[in-house]
Short mmCIF file of C-alpha atoms and ligand atoms in Angstrom, two decimals:
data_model
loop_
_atom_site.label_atom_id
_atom_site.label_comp_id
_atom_site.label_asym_id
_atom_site.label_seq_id
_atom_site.Cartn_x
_atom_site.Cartn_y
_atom_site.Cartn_z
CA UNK A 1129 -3.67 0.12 4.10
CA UNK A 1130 -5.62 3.86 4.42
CA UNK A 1131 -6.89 3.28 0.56
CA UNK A 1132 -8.11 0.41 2.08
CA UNK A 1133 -9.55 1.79 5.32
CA UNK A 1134 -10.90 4.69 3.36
CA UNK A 1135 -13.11 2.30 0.84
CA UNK A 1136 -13.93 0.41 3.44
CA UNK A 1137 -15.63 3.64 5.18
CA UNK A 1138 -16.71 4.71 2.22
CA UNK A 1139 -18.63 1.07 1.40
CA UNK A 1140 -20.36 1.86 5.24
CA UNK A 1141 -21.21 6.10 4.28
CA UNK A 1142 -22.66 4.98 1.21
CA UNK A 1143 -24.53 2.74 2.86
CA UNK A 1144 -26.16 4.93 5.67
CA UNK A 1145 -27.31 6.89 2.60
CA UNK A 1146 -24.48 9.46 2.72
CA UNK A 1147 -22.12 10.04 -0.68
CA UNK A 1148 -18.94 11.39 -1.48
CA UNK A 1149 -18.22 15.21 -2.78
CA UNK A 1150 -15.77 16.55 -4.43
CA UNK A 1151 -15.00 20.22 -2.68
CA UNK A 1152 -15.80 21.36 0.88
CA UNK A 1153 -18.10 23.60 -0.08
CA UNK A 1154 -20.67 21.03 -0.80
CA UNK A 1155 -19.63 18.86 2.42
CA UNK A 1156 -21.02 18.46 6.21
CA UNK A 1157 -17.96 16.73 7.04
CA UNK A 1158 -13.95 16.26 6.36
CA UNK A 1159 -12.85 12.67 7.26
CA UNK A 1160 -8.78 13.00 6.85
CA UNK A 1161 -7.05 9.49 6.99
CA UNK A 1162 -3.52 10.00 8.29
CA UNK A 1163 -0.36 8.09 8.14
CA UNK A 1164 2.25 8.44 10.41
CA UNK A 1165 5.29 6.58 8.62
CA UNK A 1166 7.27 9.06 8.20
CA UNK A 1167 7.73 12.84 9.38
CA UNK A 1168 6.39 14.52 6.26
CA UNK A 1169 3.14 12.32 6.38
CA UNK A 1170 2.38 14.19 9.72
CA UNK A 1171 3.41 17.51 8.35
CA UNK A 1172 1.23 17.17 5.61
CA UNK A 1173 -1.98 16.27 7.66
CA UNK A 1174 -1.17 19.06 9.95
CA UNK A 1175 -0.86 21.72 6.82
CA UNK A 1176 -4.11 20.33 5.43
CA UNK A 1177 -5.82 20.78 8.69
CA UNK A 1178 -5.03 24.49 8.64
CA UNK A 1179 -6.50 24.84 5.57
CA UNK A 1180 -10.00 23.43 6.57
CA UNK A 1181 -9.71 25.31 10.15
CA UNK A 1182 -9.74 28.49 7.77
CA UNK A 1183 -12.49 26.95 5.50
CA UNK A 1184 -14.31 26.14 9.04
CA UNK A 1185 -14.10 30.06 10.04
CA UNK A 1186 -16.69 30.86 7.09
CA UNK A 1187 -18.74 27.44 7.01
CA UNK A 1188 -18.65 27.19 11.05
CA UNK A 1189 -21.47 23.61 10.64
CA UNK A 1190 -18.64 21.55 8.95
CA UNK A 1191 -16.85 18.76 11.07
CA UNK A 1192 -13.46 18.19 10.96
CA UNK A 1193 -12.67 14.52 11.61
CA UNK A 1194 -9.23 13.04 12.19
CA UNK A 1195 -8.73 9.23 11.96
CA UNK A 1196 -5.68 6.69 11.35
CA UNK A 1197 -2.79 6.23 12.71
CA UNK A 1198 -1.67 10.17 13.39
CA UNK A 1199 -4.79 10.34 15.34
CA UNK A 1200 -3.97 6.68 17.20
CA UNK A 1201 -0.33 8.20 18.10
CA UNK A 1202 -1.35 11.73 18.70
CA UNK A 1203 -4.64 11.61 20.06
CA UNK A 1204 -6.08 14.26 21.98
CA UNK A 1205 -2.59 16.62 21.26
CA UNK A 1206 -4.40 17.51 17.41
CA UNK A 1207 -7.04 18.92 19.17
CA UNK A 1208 -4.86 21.20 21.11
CA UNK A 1209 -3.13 22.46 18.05
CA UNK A 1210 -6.50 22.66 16.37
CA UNK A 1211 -9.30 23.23 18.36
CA UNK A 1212 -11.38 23.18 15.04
CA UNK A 1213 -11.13 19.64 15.04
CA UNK A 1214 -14.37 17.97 16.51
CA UNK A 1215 -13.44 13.84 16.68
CA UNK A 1216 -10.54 11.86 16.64
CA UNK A 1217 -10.52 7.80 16.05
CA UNK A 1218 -7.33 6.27 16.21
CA UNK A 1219 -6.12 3.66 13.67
CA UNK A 1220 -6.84 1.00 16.39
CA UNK A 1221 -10.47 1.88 16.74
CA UNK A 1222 -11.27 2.51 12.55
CA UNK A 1223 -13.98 -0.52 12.61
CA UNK A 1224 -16.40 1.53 14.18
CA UNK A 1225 -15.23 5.31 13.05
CA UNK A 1226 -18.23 5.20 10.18
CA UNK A 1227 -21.11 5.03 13.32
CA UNK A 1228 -19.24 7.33 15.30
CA UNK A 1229 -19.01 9.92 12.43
CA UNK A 1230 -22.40 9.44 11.75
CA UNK A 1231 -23.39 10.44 15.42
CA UNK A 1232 -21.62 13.54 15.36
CA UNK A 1233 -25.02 14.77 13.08
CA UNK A 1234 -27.40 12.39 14.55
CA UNK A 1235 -27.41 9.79 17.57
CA UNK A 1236 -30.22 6.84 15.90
CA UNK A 1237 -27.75 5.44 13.23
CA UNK A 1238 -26.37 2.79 15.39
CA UNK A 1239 -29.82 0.99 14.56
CA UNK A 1240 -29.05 0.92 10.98
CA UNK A 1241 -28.14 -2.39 9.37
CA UNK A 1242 -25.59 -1.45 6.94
CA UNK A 1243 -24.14 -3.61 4.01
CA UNK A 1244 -20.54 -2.50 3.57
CA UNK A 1245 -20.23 -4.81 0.50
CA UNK A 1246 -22.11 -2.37 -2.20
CA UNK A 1247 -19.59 -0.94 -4.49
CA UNK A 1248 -18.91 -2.82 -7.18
CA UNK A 1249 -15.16 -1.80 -8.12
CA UNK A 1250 -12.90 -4.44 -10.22
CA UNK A 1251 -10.43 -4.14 -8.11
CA UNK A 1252 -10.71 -4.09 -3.99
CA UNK A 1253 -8.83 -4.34 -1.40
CA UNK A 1254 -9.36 -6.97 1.43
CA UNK A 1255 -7.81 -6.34 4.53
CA UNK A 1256 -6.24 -10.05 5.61
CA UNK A 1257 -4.10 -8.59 8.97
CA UNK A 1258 -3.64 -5.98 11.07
CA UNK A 1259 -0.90 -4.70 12.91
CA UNK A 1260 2.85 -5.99 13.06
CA UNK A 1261 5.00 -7.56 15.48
CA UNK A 1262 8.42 -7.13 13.87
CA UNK A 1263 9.56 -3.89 15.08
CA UNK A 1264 12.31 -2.73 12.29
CA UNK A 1265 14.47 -0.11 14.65
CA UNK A 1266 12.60 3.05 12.36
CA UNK A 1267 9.14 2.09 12.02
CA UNK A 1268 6.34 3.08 13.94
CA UNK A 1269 3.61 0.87 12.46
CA UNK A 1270 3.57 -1.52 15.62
CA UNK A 1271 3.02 1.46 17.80
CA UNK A 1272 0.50 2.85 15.42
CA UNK A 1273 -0.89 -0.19 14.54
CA UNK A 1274 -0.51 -2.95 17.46
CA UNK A 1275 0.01 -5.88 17.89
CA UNK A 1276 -0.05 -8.69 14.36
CA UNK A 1277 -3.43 -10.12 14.61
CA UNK A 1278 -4.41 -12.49 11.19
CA UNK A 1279 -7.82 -12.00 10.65
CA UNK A 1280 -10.06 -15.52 10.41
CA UNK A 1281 -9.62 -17.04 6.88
CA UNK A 1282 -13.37 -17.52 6.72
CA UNK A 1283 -14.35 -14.37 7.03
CA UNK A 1284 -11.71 -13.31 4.41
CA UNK A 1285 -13.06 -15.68 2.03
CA UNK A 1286 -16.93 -14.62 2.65
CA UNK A 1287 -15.64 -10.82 2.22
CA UNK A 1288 -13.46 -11.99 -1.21
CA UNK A 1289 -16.63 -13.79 -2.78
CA UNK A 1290 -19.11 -11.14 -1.85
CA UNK A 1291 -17.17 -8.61 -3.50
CA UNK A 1292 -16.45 -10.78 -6.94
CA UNK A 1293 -20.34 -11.27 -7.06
CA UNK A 1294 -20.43 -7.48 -6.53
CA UNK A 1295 -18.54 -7.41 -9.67
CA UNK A 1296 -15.21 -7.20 -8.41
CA UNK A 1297 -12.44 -9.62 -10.48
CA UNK A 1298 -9.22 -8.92 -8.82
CA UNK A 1299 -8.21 -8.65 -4.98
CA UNK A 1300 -5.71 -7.14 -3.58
CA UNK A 1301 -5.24 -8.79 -0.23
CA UNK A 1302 -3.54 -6.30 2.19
CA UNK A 1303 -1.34 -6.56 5.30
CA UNK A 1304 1.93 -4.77 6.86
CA UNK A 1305 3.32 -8.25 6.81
CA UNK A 1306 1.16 -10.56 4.59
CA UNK A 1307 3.00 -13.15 4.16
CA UNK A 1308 3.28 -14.00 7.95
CA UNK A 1309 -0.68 -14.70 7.57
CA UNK A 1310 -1.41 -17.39 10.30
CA UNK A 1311 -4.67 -18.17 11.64
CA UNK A 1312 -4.95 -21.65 13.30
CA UNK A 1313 -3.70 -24.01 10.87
CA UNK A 1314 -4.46 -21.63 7.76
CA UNK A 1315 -0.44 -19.92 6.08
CA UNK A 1316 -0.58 -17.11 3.71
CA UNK A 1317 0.12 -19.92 0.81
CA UNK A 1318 -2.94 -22.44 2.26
CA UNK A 1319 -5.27 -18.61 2.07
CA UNK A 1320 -4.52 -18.08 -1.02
CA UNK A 1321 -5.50 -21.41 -2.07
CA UNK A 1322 -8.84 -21.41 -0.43
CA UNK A 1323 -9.10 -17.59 -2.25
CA UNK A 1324 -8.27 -19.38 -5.86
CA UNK A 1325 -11.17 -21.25 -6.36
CA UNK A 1326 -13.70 -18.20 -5.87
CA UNK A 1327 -15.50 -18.40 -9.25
CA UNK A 1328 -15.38 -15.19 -11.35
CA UNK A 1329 -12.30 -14.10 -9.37
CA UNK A 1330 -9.51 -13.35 -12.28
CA UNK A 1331 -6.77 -11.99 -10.32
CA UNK A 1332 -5.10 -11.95 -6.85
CA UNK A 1333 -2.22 -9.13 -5.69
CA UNK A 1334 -0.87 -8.81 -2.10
CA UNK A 1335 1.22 -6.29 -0.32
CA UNK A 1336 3.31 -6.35 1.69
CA UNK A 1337 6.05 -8.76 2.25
CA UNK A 1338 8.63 -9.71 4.73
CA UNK A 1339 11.88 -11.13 3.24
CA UNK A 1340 12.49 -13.18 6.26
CA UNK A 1341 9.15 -15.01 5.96
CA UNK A 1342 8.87 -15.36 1.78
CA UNK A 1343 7.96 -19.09 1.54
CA UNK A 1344 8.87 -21.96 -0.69
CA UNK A 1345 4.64 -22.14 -0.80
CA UNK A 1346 4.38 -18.65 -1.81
CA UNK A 1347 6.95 -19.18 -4.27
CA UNK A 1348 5.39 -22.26 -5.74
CA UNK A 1349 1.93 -20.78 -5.46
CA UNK A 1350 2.80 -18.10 -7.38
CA UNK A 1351 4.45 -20.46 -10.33
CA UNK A 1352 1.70 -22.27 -10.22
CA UNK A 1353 -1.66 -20.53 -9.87
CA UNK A 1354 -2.89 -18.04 -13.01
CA UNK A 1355 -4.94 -16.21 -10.65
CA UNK A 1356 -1.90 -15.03 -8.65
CA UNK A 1357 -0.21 -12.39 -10.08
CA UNK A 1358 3.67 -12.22 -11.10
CA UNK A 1359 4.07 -9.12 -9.14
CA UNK A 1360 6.03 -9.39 -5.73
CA UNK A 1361 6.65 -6.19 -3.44
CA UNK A 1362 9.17 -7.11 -1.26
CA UNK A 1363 11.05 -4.46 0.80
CA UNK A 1364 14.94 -4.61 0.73
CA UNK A 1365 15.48 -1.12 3.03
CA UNK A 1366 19.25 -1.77 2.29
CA UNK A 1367 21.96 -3.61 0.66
CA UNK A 1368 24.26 -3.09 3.64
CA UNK A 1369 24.66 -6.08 6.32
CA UNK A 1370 25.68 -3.70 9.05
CA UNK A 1371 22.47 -0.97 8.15
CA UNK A 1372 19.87 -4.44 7.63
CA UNK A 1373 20.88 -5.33 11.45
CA UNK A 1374 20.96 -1.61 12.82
CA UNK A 1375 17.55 -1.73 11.28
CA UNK A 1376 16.44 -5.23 12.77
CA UNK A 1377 15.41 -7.02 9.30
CA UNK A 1378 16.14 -9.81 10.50
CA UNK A 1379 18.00 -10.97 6.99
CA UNK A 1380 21.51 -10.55 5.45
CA UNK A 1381 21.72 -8.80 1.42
CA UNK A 1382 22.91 -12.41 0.53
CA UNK A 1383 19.78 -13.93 1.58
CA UNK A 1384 17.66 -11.24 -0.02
CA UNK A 1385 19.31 -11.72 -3.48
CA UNK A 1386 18.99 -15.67 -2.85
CA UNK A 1387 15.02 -14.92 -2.41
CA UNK A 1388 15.27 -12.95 -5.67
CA UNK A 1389 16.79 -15.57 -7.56
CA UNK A 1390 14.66 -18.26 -6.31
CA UNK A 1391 11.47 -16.19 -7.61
CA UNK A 1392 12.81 -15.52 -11.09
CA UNK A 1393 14.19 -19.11 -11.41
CA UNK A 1394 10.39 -19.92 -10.48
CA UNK A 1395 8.29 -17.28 -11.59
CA UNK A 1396 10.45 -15.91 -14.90
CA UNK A 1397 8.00 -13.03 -15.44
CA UNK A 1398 7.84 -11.59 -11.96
CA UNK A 1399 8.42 -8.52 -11.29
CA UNK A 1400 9.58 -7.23 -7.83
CA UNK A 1401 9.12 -4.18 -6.53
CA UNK A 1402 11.00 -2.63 -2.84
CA UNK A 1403 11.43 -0.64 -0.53
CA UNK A 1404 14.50 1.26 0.59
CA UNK A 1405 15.61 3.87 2.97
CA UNK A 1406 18.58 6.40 2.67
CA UNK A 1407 19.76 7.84 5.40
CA UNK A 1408 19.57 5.63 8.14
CA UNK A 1409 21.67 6.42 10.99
CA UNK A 1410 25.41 5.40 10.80
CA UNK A 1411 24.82 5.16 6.62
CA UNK A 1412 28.16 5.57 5.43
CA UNK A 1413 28.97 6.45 1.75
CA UNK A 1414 30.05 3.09 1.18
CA UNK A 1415 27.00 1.62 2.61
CA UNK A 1416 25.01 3.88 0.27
CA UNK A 1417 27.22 2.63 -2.51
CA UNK A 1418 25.91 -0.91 -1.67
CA UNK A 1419 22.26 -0.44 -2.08
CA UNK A 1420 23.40 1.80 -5.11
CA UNK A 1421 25.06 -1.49 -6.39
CA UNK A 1422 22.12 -3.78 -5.92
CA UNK A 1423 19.53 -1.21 -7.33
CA UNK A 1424 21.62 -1.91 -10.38
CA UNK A 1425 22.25 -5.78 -9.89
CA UNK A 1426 18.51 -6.40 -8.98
CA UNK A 1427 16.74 -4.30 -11.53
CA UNK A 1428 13.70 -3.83 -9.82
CA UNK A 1429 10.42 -3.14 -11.96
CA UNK A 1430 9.86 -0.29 -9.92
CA UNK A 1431 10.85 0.89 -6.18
CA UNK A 1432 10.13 3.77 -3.28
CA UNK A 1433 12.89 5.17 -1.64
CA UNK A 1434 12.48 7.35 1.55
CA UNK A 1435 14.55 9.63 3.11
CA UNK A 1436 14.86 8.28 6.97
CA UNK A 1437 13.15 10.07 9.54
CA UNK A 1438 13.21 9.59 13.12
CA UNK A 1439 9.86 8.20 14.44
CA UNK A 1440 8.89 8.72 18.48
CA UNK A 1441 9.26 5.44 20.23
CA UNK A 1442 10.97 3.34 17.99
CA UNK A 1443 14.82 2.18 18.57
CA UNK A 1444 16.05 4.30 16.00
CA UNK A 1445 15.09 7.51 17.29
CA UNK A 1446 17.60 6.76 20.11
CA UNK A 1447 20.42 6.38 17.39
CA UNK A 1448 22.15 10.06 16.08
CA UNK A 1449 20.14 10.87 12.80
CA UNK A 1450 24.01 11.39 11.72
CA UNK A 1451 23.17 11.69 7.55
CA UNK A 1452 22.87 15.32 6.73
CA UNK A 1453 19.67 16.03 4.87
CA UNK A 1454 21.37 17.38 2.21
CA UNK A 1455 23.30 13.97 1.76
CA UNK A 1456 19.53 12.04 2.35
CA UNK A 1457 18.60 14.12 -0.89
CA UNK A 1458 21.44 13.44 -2.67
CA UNK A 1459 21.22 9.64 -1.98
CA UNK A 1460 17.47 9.51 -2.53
CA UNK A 1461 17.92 11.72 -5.78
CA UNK A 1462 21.13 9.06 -7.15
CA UNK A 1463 18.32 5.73 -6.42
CA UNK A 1464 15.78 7.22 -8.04
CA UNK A 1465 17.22 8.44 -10.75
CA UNK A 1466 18.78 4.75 -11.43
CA UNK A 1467 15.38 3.08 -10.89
CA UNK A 1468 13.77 5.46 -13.57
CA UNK A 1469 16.10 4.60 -16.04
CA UNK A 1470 15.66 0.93 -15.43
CA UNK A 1471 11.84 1.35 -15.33
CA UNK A 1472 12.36 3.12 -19.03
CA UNK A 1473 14.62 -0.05 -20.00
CA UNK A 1474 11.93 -2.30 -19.26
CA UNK A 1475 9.06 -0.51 -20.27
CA UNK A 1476 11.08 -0.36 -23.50
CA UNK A 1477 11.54 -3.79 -24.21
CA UNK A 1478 7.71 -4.11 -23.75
CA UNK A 1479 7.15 -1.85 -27.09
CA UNK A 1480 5.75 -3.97 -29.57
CA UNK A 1481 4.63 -6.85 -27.89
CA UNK A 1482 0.71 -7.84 -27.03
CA UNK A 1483 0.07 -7.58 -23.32
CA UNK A 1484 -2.36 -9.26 -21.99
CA UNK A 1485 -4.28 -7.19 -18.87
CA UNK A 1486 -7.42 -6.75 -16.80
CA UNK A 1487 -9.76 -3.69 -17.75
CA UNK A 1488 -9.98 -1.56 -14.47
CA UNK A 1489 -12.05 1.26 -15.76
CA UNK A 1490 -12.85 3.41 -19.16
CA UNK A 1491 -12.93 7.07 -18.89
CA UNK A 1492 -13.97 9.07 -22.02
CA UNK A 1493 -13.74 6.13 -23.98
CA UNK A 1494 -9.97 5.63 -22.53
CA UNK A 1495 -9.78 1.98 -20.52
CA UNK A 1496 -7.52 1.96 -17.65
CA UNK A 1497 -5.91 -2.11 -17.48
CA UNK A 1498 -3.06 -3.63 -15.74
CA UNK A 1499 -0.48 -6.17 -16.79
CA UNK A 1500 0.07 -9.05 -14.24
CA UNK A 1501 2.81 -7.52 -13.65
CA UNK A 1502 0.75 -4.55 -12.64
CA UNK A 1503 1.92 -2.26 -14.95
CA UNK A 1504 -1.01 0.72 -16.05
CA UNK A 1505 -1.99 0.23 -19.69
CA UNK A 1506 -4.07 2.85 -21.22
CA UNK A 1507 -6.12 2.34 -24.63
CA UNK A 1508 -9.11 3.52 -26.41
CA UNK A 1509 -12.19 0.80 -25.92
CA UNK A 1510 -15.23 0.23 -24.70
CA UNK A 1511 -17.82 -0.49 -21.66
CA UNK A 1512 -18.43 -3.90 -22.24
CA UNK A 1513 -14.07 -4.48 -21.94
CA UNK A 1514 -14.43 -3.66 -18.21
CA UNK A 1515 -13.62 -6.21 -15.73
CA UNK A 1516 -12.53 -8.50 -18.71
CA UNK A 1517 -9.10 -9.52 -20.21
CA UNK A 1518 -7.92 -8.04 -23.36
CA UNK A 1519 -5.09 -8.26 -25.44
CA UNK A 1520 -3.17 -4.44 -26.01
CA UNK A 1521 -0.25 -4.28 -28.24
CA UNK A 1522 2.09 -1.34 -26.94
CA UNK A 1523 2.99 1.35 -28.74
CA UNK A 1524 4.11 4.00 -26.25
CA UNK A 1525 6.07 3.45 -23.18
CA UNK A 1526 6.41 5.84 -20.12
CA UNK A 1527 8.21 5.05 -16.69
CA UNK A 1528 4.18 4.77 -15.04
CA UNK A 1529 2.40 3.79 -17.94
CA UNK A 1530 1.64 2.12 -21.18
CA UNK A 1531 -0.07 2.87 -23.85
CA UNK A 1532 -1.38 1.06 -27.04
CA UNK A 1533 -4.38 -0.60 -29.28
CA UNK A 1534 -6.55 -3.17 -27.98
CA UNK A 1535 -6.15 -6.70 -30.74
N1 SAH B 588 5.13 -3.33 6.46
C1 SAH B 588 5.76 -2.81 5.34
C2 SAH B 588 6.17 -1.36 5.42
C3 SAH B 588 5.26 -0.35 5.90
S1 SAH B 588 5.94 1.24 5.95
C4 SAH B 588 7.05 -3.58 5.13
O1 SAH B 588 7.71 -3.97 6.07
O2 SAH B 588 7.37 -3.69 4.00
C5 SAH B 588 6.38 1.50 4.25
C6 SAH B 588 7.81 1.88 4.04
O3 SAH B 588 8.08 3.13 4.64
C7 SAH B 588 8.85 0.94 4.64
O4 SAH B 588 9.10 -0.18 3.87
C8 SAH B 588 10.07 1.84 4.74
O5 SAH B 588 10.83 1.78 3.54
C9 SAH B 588 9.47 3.24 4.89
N2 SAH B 588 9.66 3.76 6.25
C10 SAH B 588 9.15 3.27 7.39
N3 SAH B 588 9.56 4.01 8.45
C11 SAH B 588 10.37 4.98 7.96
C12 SAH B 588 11.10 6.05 8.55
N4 SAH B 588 11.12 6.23 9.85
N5 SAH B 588 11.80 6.86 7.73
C13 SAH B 588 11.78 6.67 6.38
N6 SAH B 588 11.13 5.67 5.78
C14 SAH B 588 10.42 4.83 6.56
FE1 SF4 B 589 7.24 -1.52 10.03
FE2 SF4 B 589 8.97 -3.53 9.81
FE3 SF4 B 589 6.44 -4.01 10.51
FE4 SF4 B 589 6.99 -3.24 8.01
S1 SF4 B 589 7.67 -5.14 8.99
S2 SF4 B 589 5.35 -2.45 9.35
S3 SF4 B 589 8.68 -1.84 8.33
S4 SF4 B 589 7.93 -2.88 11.70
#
């Protein structure tokens, strides 16, 4: 979502004519997108922020600008701790943050028509929702974020189609809940349909997903329609009953592993990604043991696994944080190490075989592609391969990436 909110900014700088540098030496201002998920998001934008406050006591013109959803839950408290800081836009307010940035060196922009729809990436991101209404006991998102509001599907499909005639040829349609897309009579399933038949478009991805609102629709969407990818990220959190309900996910593990099996019966390439937390409060070994178990039983093409933190607000933070941090490193050290060796299992059994992918970019004569699955395929090529299908048979497999000869 702040990739997303980033480009999107970027689309509307580039636009008023300003650009993108690569050191602060060179820059009038520092835009830093924050996330406030978990603690060591925070921490990170506050240890970044001293380094600029420094960089700001020898190059005194540069702004310091604070946005996302940090700034939306911490507001005017940044600029107490840094008084270097010279605007703050909250993750609420981000549609207009580009003008407002812009007036901080000169108050005429706002008469500027701007087209935000200039880049021509292969792959972009298209915002499809905001916010989220479901309130899992540790997550501050719907605090951060508000309230779940779909965005109209037309406008989604104008944005989706400029963008592909910008030279764009896969979408990656974005939302904290996506598949809970509802606007008038218009489901995630009936979006995707109307997204399909944009001509030129060659691939669509989504993130994220709900287990407790995967459709039958989605399901048979994705069986049915090339476009969509065979790549599902759907967050698990736990395998334990009794954590999945302290949490307030609304499903049981049995019902999770039911969705699973429903998608690979349907969809036998797919690959799911997840989710999980260790740590939560009241985690016992044994319900550690259980997401341990399904880690293994599940075999998930790739997952992130967090160490819980307490967030201000939410439900959770009222519960005793009772899992040592040692033991949060330990568990999130045991699922990770699991999921790499799986990931090396399956990018094993991929050796050999011709993959057929999307051509991102090329960087000194290197293409950057991406199975459907959305594993990263590297190979020598050329130019002209961008934005187009190729065939790559693998020769060298890494947990992240692929690498081989274009056929
Ligand atoms: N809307 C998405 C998740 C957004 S947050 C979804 O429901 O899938 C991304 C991930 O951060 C979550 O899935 C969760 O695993 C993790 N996370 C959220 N709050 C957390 C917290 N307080 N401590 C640790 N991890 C957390
Ligand atoms: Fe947070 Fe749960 Fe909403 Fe995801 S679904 S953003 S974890 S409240």
């Amino acid at each position: 979502m702040n990739v997303c909110d980033s480009d999107m900014l970027d689309s509307v700088f580039l636009a008023y004519g300003a650009s993108k540098v690569n050191n602060l030496s060179e820059a009038d201002v520092v835009i830093l997108n924050t996330c406030s998920v978990r603690v060591q998001s925070e921490q990170k934008a506050f240890s970044y922020l001293g380094r600029v406050k420094e960089f700001k006591q020898k190059k005194t013109c540069i702004k310091i600008v604070v946005i996302g959803c940090m700034a939306e839950r911490l507001g005017h408290n940044i600029k107490k701790r840094f008084n270097s800081v010279d605007l703050i836009i909250g993750a609420k307010d981000i549609d207009n943050a580009a003008l407002r940035i812009m007036n901080l060196f000169c108050t005429n922009y706002s008469a500027k028509k701007v087209n935000p729809e200039i880049k021509s990436e292969i792959v972009r991101y298209v915002t499809i929702m905001r916010g989220c209404d479901n309130y899992c006991s540790y997550c501050t998102v719907p605090f951060v974020r508000g309230r779940e509001i779909s965005i109209n599907y037309e406008t989604i499909v104008n944005k989706c189609s400029s963008m592909v005639k910008n030279g764009a040829r896969e979408i990656i349609l974005l939302g904290q809940n996506v598949n809970s897309y509802q606007y008038e009579d218009i489901n995630f399933a009936s979006l995707i349909k109307k997204i399909v038949t944009i001509e030129n478009l060659e691939r669509i991805r989504f993130i994220t997903n709900h287990p407790k609102d995967l459709s039958d629709d989605l399901v048979k969407i994705m069986a049915t329609e090339p476009k969509v990818c065979s790549h599902i990220h759907l967050p698990m959190q736990s395998a334990s009953d009794k954590i999945l309900k302290a949490m307030n996910r609304k499903y049981s593990y049995e019902h999770y592993l039911k969705l699973i099996k429903k998608l690979r019966t349907a969809v036998p390439s797919v690959s799911v990604t997840t989710d999980i937390i260790v740590g939560f409060p009241g985690e016992t070994n044994e319900d550690f043991e259980n997401t341990l178990k399904a880690v293994k039983t599940i075999r998930f093409g790739g997952l992130y696994v967090f160490r819980y933190s307490p967030r201000p607000n939410t439900t959770a933070a009222a519960m005793i944080d009772d899992v040592p941090f040692e033991e949060k490193k330990r568990r999130h050290a045991i699922i990770l190490k699991e999921s790499n060796k799986i990931s090396i299992e399956i990018v094993s059994e991929m050796l050999g075989s011709i993959q057929q992918v999307l051509v991102e970019e090329i960087k000194n004569g290197i293409i950057k592609a991406r199975t459907r699955t959305g594993r990263k395929v590297f190979a020598e090529g050329r130019k002209e391969y961008v934005g187009k299908h190729i065939n790559v048979n693998i020769k060298e497999a890494k947990i992240n990436s692929l690498f081989g000869d274009i056929v």
